[in-house]
Short mmCIF file of the C-alpha atoms (twelve columns), coordinates in Angstrom:
data_MODEL
# 
_entry.id   MODEL 
# 
loop_
_atom_site.group_PDB 
_atom_site.id 
_atom_site.type_symbol 
_atom_site.label_atom_id 
_atom_site.label_alt_id 
_atom_site.label_comp_id 
_atom_site.label_asym_id 
_atom_site.label_seq_id 
_atom_site.Cartn_x 
_atom_site.Cartn_y 
_atom_site.Cartn_z 
_atom_site.pdbx_PDB_model_num 
ATOM 1   C CA . MET A 1   0.000   0.000   0.000   1 
ATOM 2   C CA . TYR A 2   2.881   2.361   0.705   1 
ATOM 3   C CA . ILE A 3   4.274   1.762   -2.773  1 
ATOM 4   C CA . GLY A 4   0.868   2.366   -4.342  1 
ATOM 5   C CA . GLY A 5   0.408   5.597   -2.396  1 
ATOM 6   C CA . ILE A 6   3.834   6.901   -3.357  1 
ATOM 7   C CA . ALA A 7   3.214   5.983   -6.999  1 
ATOM 8   C CA . GLN A 8   -0.107  7.848   -6.878  1 
ATOM 9   C CA . ILE A 9   1.604   10.958  -5.503  1 
ATOM 10  C CA . ILE A 10  4.272   10.836  -8.215  1 
ATOM 11  C CA . LEU A 11  1.613   10.422  -10.911 1 
ATOM 12  C CA . GLY A 12  -0.273  13.381  -9.450  1 
ATOM 13  C CA . ILE A 13  2.822   15.559  -9.628  1 
ATOM 14  C CA . LEU A 14  3.457   14.496  -13.211 1 
ATOM 15  C CA . THR A 15  -0.179  15.242  -14.051 1 
ATOM 16  C CA . ILE A 16  0.180   18.759  -12.673 1 
ATOM 17  C CA . PHE A 17  3.199   19.272  -14.950 1 
ATOM 18  C CA . LEU A 18  0.964   18.400  -17.923 1 
ATOM 19  C CA . ARG A 19  -0.810  21.707  -17.466 1 
ATOM 20  C CA . TYR A 20  2.211   23.395  -19.049 1 
ATOM 21  C CA . THR A 21  1.865   21.573  -22.369 1 
ATOM 22  C CA . PRO A 22  0.823   23.719  -25.345 1 
ATOM 23  C CA . GLU A 23  -2.328  21.631  -25.839 1 
ATOM 24  C CA . ALA A 24  -3.504  22.277  -22.279 1 
ATOM 25  C CA . GLN A 25  -2.710  25.985  -22.499 1 
ATOM 26  C CA . SER A 26  -4.489  26.510  -25.811 1 
ATOM 27  C CA . GLY A 27  -7.413  24.240  -24.936 1 
ATOM 28  C CA . GLY A 28  -8.142  26.008  -21.670 1 
ATOM 29  C CA . ILE A 29  -7.915  22.806  -19.658 1 
ATOM 30  C CA . ALA A 30  -4.984  23.760  -17.456 1 
ATOM 31  C CA . LEU A 31  -7.163  24.229  -14.354 1 
ATOM 32  C CA . PRO A 32  -8.945  20.837  -14.611 1 
ATOM 33  C CA . ILE A 33  -5.590  19.126  -15.157 1 
ATOM 34  C CA . THR A 34  -4.169  20.847  -12.076 1 
ATOM 35  C CA . LEU A 35  -7.192  19.867  -9.977  1 
ATOM 36  C CA . LEU A 36  -6.956  16.276  -11.173 1 
ATOM 37  C CA . GLY A 37  -3.282  16.156  -10.232 1 
ATOM 38  C CA . ALA A 38  -4.009  17.626  -6.797  1 
ATOM 39  C CA . GLY A 39  -6.745  15.044  -6.291  1 
ATOM 40  C CA . MET A 40  -4.345  12.270  -7.212  1 
ATOM 41  C CA . ILE A 41  -1.821  13.566  -4.691  1 
ATOM 42  C CA . LEU A 42  -4.450  13.717  -1.949  1 
ATOM 43  C CA . PHE A 43  -5.616  10.198  -2.804  1 
ATOM 44  C CA . GLY A 44  -2.023  8.966   -2.561  1 
ATOM 45  C CA . LEU A 45  -1.710  10.567  0.865   1 
ATOM 46  C CA . LEU A 46  -4.944  8.840   1.922   1 
ATOM 47  C CA . VAL A 47  -3.570  5.480   0.810   1 
ATOM 48  C CA . ILE A 48  -0.349  6.069   2.760   1 
ATOM 49  C CA . GLY A 49  -2.390  6.995   5.840   1 
ATOM 50  C CA . LEU A 50  -4.444  3.826   5.484   1 
ATOM 51  C CA . ALA A 51  -1.272  1.774   5.069   1 
ATOM 52  C CA . SER A 52  0.044   3.204   8.313   1 
ATOM 53  C CA . GLY A 53  -3.202  2.303   10.068  1 
ATOM 54  C CA . VAL A 54  -3.109  -1.220  8.655   1 
ATOM 55  C CA . ALA A 55  0.464   -1.629  9.904   1 
ATOM 56  C CA . ARG A 56  -0.720  -0.675  13.392  1 
ATOM 57  C CA . GLY A 57  -3.601  -3.178  13.213  1 
ATOM 58  C CA . SER A 58  -6.462  -0.695  12.934  1 
ATOM 59  C CA . GLU A 59  -9.729  -2.367  11.971  1 
ATOM 60  C CA . ALA A 60  -11.011 0.926   10.521  1 
ATOM 61  C CA . ALA A 61  -7.906  1.196   8.316   1 
ATOM 62  C CA . ARG A 62  -8.403  -2.365  7.108   1 
ATOM 63  C CA . ARG A 63  -11.995 -1.606  6.133   1 
ATOM 64  C CA . GLY A 64  -10.943 1.708   4.601   1 
ATOM 65  C CA . ALA A 65  -8.229  0.034   2.532   1 
ATOM 66  C CA . THR A 66  -10.732 -2.538  1.314   1 
ATOM 67  C CA . ALA A 67  -13.209 0.203   0.380   1 
ATOM 68  C CA . VAL A 68  -10.554 2.227   -1.464  1 
ATOM 69  C CA . MET A 69  -9.405  -0.784  -3.484  1 
ATOM 70  C CA . VAL A 70  -12.957 -1.827  -4.411  1 
ATOM 71  C CA . LEU A 71  -13.787 1.783   -5.297  1 
ATOM 72  C CA . GLY A 72  -10.717 1.908   -7.547  1 
ATOM 73  C CA . LEU A 73  -11.913 -1.256  -9.286  1 
ATOM 74  C CA . ALA A 74  -15.378 0.257   -9.741  1 
ATOM 75  C CA . PHE A 75  -13.845 3.381   -11.298 1 
ATOM 76  C CA . ALA A 76  -11.780 1.246   -13.670 1 
ATOM 77  C CA . VAL A 77  -14.910 -0.599  -14.804 1 
ATOM 78  C CA . LEU A 78  -16.794 2.699   -15.136 1 
ATOM 79  C CA . ASP A 79  -13.952 4.085   -17.255 1 
ATOM 80  C CA . LEU A 80  -14.108 1.000   -19.472 1 
ATOM 81  C CA . ILE A 81  -17.839 1.509   -19.992 1 
ATOM 82  C CA . ILE A 82  -17.676 5.268   -20.563 1 
ATOM 83  C CA . ALA A 83  -14.614 5.237   -22.836 1 
ATOM 84  C CA . ALA A 84  -16.048 2.338   -24.864 1 
ATOM 85  C CA . ASP A 85  -12.611 1.675   -26.322 1 
ATOM 86  C CA . GLY A 86  -12.363 -1.967  -25.275 1 
ATOM 87  C CA . ASP A 87  -9.142  -1.379  -23.309 1 
ATOM 88  C CA . TRP A 88  -9.330  -3.804  -20.397 1 
ATOM 89  C CA . SER A 89  -5.801  -3.094  -19.112 1 
ATOM 90  C CA . ALA A 90  -6.922  -0.773  -16.298 1 
ATOM 91  C CA . VAL A 91  -9.586  -3.228  -15.134 1 
ATOM 92  C CA . ILE A 92  -7.154  -6.134  -15.175 1 
ATOM 93  C CA . SER A 93  -4.372  -4.258  -13.348 1 
ATOM 94  C CA . GLN A 94  -6.784  -2.851  -10.749 1 
ATOM 95  C CA . SER A 95  -8.290  -6.318  -10.249 1 
ATOM 96  C CA . ILE A 96  -4.852  -7.765  -9.603  1 
ATOM 97  C CA . ALA A 97  -3.997  -4.926  -7.204  1 
ATOM 98  C CA . THR A 98  -7.322  -5.313  -5.383  1 
ATOM 99  C CA . VAL A 99  -6.835  -9.042  -4.906  1 
ATOM 100 C CA . ALA A 100 -3.192  -8.536  -3.850  1 
ATOM 101 C CA . VAL A 101 -4.210  -6.060  -1.127  1 
ATOM 102 C CA . VAL A 102 -7.632  -7.244  0.033   1 
ATOM 103 C CA . VAL A 103 -7.110  -11.001 0.266   1 
ATOM 104 C CA . PRO A 104 -4.122  -10.808 2.658   1 
ATOM 105 C CA . LEU A 105 -6.058  -8.360  4.857   1 
ATOM 106 C CA . TRP A 106 -9.020  -10.693 5.337   1 
ATOM 107 C CA . VAL A 107 -7.610  -14.233 4.988   1 
ATOM 108 C CA . GLY A 108 -5.071  -16.293 6.904   1 
ATOM 109 C CA . ARG A 109 -2.343  -14.535 8.873   1 
ATOM 110 C CA . GLY A 110 -3.751  -11.099 8.073   1 
ATOM 111 C CA . ARG A 111 -7.104  -11.996 9.618   1 
ATOM 112 C CA . ARG A 112 -5.413  -13.377 12.714  1 
ATOM 113 C CA . TYR A 113 -3.238  -10.239 12.990  1 
ATOM 114 C CA . PHE A 114 -6.325  -8.045  13.226  1 
ATOM 115 C CA . GLU A 115 -8.130  -10.392 15.605  1 
ATOM 116 C CA . THR A 116 -5.377  -10.079 18.217  1 
ATOM 117 C CA . ARG A 117 -5.587  -6.269  18.242  1 
# 
């Protein structure tokens, strides 16, 4: 989760730099690009905060992390439907990430870790 949060922050910063491209300047979309980048940075900070809570054994952080991952998967599916381009790569990668994060939180040693807290 820490790696995902840091990656999200870096992508947000790179998105903010896109506002300086000639296409964004001439198209008048510099402000929406900046707001999107800021949102990505804030989301990355949220993920890092949740990761810290999960490391401490917080049940609320575990539920929050699960909700964030499932919400990310829902957004990927929504993007697939709205874009109608047939590009399943975001859905597949988000599905893999969701399974990689959620399953260890709720099954086996992860479940026992949270039960003892």
